[in-house]
mmCIF file of C-alpha atoms in Angstrom:
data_model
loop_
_atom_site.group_PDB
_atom_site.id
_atom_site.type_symbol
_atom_site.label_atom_id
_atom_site.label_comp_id
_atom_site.label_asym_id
_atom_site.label_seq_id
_atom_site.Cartn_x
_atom_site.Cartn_y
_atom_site.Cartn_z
ATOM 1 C CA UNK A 26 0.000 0.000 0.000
ATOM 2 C CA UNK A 27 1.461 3.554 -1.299
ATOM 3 C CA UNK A 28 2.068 5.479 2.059
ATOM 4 C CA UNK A 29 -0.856 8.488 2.410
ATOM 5 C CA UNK A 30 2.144 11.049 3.057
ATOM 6 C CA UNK A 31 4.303 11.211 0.549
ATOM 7 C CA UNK A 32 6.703 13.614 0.628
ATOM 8 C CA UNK A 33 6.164 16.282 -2.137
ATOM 9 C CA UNK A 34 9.092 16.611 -5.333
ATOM 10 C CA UNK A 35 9.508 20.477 -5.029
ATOM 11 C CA UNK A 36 9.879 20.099 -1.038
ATOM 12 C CA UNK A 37 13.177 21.917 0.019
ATOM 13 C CA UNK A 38 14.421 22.030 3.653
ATOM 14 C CA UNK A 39 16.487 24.624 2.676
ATOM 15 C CA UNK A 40 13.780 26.786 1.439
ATOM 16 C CA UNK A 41 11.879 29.144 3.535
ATOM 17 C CA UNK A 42 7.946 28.074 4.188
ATOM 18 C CA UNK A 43 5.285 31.058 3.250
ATOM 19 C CA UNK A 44 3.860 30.638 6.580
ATOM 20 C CA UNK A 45 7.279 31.317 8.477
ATOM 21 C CA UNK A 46 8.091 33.968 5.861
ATOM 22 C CA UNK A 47 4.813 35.607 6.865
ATOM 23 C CA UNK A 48 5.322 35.385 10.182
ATOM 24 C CA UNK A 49 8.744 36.813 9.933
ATOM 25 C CA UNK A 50 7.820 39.340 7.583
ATOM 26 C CA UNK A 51 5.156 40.828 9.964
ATOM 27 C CA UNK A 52 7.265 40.832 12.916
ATOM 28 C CA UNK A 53 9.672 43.206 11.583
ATOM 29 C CA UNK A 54 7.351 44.957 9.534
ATOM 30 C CA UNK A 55 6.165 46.004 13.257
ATOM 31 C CA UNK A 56 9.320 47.196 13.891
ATOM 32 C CA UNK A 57 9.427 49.554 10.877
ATOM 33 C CA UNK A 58 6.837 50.957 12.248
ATOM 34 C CA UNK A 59 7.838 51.561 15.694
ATOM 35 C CA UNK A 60 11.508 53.032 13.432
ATOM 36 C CA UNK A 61 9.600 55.190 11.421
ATOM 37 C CA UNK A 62 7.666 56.867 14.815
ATOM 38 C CA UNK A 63 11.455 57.233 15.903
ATOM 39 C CA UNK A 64 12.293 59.055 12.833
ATOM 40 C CA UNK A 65 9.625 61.507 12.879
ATOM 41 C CA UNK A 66 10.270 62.014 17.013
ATOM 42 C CA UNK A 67 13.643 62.871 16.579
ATOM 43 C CA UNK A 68 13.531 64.424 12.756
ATOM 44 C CA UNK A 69 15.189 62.202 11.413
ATOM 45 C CA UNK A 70 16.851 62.158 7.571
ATOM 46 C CA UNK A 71 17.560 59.002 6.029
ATOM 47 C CA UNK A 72 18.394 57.492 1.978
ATOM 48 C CA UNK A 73 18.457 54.214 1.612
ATOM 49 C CA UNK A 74 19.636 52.972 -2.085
ATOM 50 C CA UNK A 75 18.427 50.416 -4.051
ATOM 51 C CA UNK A 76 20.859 48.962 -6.598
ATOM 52 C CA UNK A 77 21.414 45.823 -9.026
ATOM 53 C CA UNK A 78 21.092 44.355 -12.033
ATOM 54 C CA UNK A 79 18.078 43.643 -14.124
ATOM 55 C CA UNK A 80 16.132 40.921 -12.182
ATOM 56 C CA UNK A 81 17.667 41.081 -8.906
ATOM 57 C CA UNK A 82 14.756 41.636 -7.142
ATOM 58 C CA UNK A 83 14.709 45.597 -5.538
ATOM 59 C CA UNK A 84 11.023 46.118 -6.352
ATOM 60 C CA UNK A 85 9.852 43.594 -4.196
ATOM 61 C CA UNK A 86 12.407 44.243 -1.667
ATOM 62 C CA UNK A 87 11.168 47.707 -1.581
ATOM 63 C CA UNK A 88 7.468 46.871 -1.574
ATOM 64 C CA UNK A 89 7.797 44.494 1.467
ATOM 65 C CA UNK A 90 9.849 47.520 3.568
ATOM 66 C CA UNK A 91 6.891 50.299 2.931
ATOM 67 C CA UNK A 92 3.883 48.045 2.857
ATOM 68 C CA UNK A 93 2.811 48.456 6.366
ATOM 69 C CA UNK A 94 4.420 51.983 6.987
ATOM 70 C CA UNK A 95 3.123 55.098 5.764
ATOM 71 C CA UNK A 96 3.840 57.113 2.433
ATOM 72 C CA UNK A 97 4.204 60.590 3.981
ATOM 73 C CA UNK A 98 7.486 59.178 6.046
ATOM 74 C CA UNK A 99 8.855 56.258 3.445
ATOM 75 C CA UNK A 100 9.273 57.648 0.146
ATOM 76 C CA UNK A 101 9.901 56.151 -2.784
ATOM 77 C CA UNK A 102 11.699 57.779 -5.458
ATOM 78 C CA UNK A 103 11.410 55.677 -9.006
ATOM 79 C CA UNK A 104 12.911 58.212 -11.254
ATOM 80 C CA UNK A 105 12.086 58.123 -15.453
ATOM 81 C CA UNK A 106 14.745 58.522 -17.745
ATOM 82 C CA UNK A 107 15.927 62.340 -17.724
ATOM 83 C CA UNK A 108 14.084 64.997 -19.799
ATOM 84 C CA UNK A 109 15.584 67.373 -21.644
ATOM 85 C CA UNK A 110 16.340 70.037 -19.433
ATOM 86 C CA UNK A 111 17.274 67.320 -16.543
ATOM 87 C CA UNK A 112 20.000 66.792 -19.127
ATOM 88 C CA UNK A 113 21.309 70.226 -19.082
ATOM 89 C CA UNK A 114 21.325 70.406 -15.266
ATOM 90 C CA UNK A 115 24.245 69.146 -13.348
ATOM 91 C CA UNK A 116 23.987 65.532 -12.789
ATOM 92 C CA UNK A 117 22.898 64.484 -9.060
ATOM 93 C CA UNK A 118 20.310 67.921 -9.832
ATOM 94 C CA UNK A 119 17.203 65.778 -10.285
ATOM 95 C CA UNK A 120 18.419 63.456 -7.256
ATOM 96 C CA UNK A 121 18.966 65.953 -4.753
ATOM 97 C CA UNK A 122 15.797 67.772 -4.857
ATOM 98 C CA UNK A 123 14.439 64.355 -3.426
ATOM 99 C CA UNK A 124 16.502 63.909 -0.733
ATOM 100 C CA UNK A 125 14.490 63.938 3.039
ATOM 101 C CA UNK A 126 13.159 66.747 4.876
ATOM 102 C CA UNK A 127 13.474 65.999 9.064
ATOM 103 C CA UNK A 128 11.396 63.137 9.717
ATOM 104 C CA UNK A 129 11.721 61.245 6.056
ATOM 105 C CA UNK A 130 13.240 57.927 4.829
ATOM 106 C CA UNK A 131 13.190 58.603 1.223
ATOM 107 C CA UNK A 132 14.345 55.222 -0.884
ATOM 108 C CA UNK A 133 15.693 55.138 -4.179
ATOM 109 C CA UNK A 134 14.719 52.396 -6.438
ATOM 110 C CA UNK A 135 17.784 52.891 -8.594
ATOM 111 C CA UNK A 136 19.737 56.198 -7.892
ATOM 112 C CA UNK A 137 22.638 58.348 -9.237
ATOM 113 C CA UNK A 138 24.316 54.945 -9.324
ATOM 114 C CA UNK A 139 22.243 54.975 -12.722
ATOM 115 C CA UNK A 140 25.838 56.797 -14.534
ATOM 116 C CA UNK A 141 28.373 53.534 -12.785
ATOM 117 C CA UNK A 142 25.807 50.757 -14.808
ATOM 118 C CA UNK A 143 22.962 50.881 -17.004
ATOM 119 C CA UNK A 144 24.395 54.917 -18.449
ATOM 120 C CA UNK A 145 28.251 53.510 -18.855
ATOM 121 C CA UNK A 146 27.366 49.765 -19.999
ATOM 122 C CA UNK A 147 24.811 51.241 -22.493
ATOM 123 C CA UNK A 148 26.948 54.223 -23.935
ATOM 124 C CA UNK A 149 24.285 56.580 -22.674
ATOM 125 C CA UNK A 150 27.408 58.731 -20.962
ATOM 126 C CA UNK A 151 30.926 59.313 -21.823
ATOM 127 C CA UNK A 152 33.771 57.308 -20.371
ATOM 128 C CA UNK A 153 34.839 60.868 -19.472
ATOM 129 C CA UNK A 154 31.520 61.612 -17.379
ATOM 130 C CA UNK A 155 32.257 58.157 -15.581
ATOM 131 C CA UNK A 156 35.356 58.749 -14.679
ATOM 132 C CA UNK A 157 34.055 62.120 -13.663
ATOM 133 C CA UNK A 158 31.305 60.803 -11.631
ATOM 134 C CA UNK A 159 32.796 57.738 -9.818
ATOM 135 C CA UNK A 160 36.153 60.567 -8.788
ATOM 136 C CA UNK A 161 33.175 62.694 -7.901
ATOM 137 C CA UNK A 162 30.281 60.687 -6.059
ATOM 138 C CA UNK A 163 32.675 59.606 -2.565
ATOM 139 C CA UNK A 164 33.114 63.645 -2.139
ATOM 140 C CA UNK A 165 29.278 64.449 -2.455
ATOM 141 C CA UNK A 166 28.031 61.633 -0.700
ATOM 142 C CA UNK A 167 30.378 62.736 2.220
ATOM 143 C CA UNK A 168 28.998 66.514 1.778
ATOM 144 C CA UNK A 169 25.191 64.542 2.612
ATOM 145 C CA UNK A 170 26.471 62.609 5.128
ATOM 146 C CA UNK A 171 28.282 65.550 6.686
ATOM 147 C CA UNK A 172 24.887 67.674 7.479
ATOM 148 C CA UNK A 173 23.856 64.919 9.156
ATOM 149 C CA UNK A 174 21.580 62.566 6.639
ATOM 150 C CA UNK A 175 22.253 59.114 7.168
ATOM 151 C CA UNK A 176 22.699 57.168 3.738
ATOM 152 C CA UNK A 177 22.822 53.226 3.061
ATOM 153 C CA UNK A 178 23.111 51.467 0.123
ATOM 154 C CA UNK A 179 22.093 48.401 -0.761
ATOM 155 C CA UNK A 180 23.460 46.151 -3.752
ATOM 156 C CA UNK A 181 21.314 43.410 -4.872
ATOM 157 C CA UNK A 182 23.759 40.093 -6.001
ATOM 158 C CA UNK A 183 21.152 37.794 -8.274
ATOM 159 C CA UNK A 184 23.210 35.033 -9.829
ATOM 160 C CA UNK A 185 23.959 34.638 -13.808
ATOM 161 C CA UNK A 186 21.186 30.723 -13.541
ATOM 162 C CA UNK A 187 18.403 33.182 -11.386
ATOM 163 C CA UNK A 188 18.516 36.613 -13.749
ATOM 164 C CA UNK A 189 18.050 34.173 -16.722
ATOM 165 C CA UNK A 190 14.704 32.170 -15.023
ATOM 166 C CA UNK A 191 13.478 35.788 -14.050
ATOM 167 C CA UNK A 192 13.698 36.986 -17.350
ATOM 168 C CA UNK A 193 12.088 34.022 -18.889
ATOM 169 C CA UNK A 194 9.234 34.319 -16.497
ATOM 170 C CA UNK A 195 8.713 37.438 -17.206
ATOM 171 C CA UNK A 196 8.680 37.015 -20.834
ATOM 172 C CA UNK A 197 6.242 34.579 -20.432
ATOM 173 C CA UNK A 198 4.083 35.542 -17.618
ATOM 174 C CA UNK A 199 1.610 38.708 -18.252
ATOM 175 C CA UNK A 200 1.355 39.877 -15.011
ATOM 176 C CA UNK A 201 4.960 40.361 -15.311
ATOM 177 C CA UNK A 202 5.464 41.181 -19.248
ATOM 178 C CA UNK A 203 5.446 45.116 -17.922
ATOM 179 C CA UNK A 204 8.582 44.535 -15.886
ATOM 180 C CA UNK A 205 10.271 43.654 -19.335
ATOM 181 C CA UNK A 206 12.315 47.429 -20.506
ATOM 182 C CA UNK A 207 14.454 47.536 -23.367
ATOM 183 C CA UNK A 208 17.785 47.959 -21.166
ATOM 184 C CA UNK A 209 16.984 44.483 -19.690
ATOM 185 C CA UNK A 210 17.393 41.796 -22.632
ATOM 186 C CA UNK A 211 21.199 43.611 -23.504
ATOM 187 C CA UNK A 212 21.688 43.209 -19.997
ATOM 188 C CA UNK A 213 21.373 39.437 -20.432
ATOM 189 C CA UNK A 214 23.852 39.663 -22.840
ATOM 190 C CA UNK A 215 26.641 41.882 -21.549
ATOM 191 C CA UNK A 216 26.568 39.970 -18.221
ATOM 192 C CA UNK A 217 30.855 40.373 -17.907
ATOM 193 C CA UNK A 218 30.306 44.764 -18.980
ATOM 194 C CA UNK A 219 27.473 44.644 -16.182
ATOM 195 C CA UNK A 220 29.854 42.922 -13.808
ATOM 196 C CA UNK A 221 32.884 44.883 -14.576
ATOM 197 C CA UNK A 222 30.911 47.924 -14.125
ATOM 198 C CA UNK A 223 29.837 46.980 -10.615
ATOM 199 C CA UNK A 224 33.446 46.440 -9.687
ATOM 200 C CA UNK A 225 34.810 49.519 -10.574
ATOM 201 C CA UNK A 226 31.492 51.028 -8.607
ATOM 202 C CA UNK A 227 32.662 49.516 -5.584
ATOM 203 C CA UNK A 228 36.443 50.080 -5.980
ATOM 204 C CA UNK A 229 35.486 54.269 -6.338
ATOM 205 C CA UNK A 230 32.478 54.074 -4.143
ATOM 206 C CA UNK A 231 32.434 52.096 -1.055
ATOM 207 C CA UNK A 232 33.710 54.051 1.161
ATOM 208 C CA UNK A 233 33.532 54.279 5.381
ATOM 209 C CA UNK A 234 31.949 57.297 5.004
ATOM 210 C CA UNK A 235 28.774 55.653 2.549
ATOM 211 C CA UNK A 236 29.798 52.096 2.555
ATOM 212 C CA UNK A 237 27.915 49.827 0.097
ATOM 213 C CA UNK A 238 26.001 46.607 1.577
ATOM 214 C CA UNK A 239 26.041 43.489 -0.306
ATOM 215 C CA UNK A 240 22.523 41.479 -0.503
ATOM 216 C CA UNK A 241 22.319 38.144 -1.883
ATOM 217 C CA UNK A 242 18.933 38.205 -3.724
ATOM 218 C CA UNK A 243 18.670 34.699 -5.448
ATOM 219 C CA UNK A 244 16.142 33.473 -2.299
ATOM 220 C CA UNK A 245 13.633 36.507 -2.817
ATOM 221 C CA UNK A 246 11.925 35.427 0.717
ATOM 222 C CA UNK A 247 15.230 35.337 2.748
ATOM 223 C CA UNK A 248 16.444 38.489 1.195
ATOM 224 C CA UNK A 249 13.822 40.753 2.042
ATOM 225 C CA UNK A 250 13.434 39.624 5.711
ATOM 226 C CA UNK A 251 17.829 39.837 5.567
ATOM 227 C CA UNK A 252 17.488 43.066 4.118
ATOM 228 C CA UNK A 253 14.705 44.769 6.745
ATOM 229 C CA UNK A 254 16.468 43.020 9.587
ATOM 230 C CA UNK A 255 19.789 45.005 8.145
ATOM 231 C CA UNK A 256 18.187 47.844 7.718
ATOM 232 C CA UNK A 257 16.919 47.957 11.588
ATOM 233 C CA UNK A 258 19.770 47.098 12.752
ATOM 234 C CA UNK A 259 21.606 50.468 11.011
ATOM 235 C CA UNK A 260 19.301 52.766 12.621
ATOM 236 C CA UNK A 261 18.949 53.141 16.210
ATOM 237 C CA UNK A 262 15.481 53.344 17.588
ATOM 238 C CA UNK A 263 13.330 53.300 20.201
ATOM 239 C CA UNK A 264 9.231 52.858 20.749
ATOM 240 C CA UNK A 265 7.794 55.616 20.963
ATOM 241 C CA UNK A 266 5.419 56.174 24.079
ATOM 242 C CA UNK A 267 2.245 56.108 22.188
ATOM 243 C CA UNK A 268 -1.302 58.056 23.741
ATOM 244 C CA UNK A 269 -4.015 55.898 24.515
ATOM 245 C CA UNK A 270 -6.555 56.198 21.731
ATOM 246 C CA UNK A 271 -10.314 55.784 22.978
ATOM 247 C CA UNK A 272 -12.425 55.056 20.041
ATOM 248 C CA UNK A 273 -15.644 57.644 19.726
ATOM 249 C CA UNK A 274 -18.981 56.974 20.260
ATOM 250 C CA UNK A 275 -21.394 57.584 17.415
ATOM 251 C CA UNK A 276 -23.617 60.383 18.200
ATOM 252 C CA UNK A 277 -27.592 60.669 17.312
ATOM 253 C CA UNK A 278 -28.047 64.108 16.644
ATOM 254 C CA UNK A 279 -29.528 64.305 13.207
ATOM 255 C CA UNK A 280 -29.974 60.375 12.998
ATOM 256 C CA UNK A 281 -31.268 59.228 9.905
ATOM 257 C CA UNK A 282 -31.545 56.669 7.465
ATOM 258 C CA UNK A 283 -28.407 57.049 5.453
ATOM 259 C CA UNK A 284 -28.351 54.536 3.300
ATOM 260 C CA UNK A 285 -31.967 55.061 2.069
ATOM 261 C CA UNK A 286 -30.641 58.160 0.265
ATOM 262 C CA UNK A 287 -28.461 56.081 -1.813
ATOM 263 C CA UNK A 288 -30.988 54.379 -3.841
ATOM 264 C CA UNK A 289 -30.887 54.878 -7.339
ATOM 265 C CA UNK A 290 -27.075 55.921 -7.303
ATOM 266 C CA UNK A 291 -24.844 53.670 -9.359
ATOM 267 C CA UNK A 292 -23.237 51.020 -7.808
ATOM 268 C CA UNK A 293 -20.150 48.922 -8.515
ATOM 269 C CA UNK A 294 -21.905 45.410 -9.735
ATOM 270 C CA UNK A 295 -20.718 42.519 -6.716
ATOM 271 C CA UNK A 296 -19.530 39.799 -8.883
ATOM 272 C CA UNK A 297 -17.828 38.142 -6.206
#
């Protein structure tokens, strides 16, 4: 007789379950929000960077950090391509008029960092305005640092056998056909020009001052509890002393049926 638990083919011990994950996930997703009550006690200014190539996995990693938190304090900054006149300014322009007010955690899902990859691998910039930028970029981001904004920076690691199944998913998949932008199939190609770019970023750029953090991105579970956990640990907090909230009574002056008035207004058809 075939035993009545089997032991499923995609099981992995080494995987993380959804339920832990969850669990996990909520825990310090609680914690966020106890940080970002610290940052607007104490005003606060803080970047975080988002960085990688093609596939690694920052939207998600982003999405699970400011799902529970609010807007108004976690701000996400998902710059287009430059216009015109962004083109004339000087380059961090467009960046810095972003950057966080007292009480702000503003995160960049891909940065300045755009001119040390996807802008140099590309040919969108000069080798003359890379070399200009990576001599340049330590100095500024010590400038930030120095009136008093604390800045991390993230690098998301996805492996050469992961980028390729992401891709293929998402040229398969429509719910994920819009992630597909016409930087991202060269990137497949010029893996080595993506890689040597990222070293040289690193050589120029991680510095004491605004040193870079290294995520590992291939688990997409483990990496975005890693990454939150990291990113607590970087910022001292404490729980704010909250008020006790008392929730209202309704009050009866000028009671009336309410939802009588409604008929004959058009309503959204429940289908399910």
């Amino acid at each position: 007789m075939a035993e009545k638990h089997k032991k499923k083919k995609n099981d992995d011990p080494s995987k993380l379950s959804r339920k832990h994950f969850e669990a996990e996930l909520r825990r310090l997703q609680a914690e966020l929000c106890a940080l970002q009550a610290w940052v607007k006690a104490k005003g606060l200014r803080v970047i975080v960077v988002f960085e990688g190539r093609d596939g690694a996995g920052k939207g998600g990693a982003i999405r699970a950090l400011t799902e529970r938190v609010s807007p108004r304090v976690f701000r996400v900054v998902a710059l287009p391509a430059p216009s015109d006149r962004e083109k004339s300014q000087m380059y961090m322009q467009r960046y810095m008029q972003h950057f966080p007010a007292a009480g702000e955690i503003v995160i960049f899902d891909r940065s300045w960092y755009n001119r040390a990859g996807v802008e140099y691998v590309m040919g969108f910039c000069t080798k003359e305005e890379h070399r200009d930028f990576l001599e340049l970029c330590p100095q500024v981001e010590k400038f930030v640092v120095d009136q008093g904004v604390q800045l991390i920076k993230y690098w998301l690691e996805v492996s050469n056998a992961e980028q390729k199944r992401r891709f293929e998913a998402r040229i398969t998949d429509p719910l994920r056909q819009w992630k597909l932008s016409p930087t991202d199939l060269p990137s497949r190609s010029r893996w080595y020009d993506y890689s040597h770019a990222r070293d040289m970023m690193l050589k120029a750029t991680d510095t004491k001052v605004a040193p870079w953090y290294i995520l590992r991105s291939d688990d997409k579970k483990r990496a975005r509890l890693n990454c939150i956990s990291h990113l607590l640990s970087l910022i001292p907090y404490k729980k704010v002393k909250r008020d006790k909230v008392k929730l209202l009574k309704r009050k009866n002056k000028g009671k009336y049926d309410d939802q009588a008035t409604l008929k004959g207004r058009n309503f959204v058809p429940e289908k399910y």
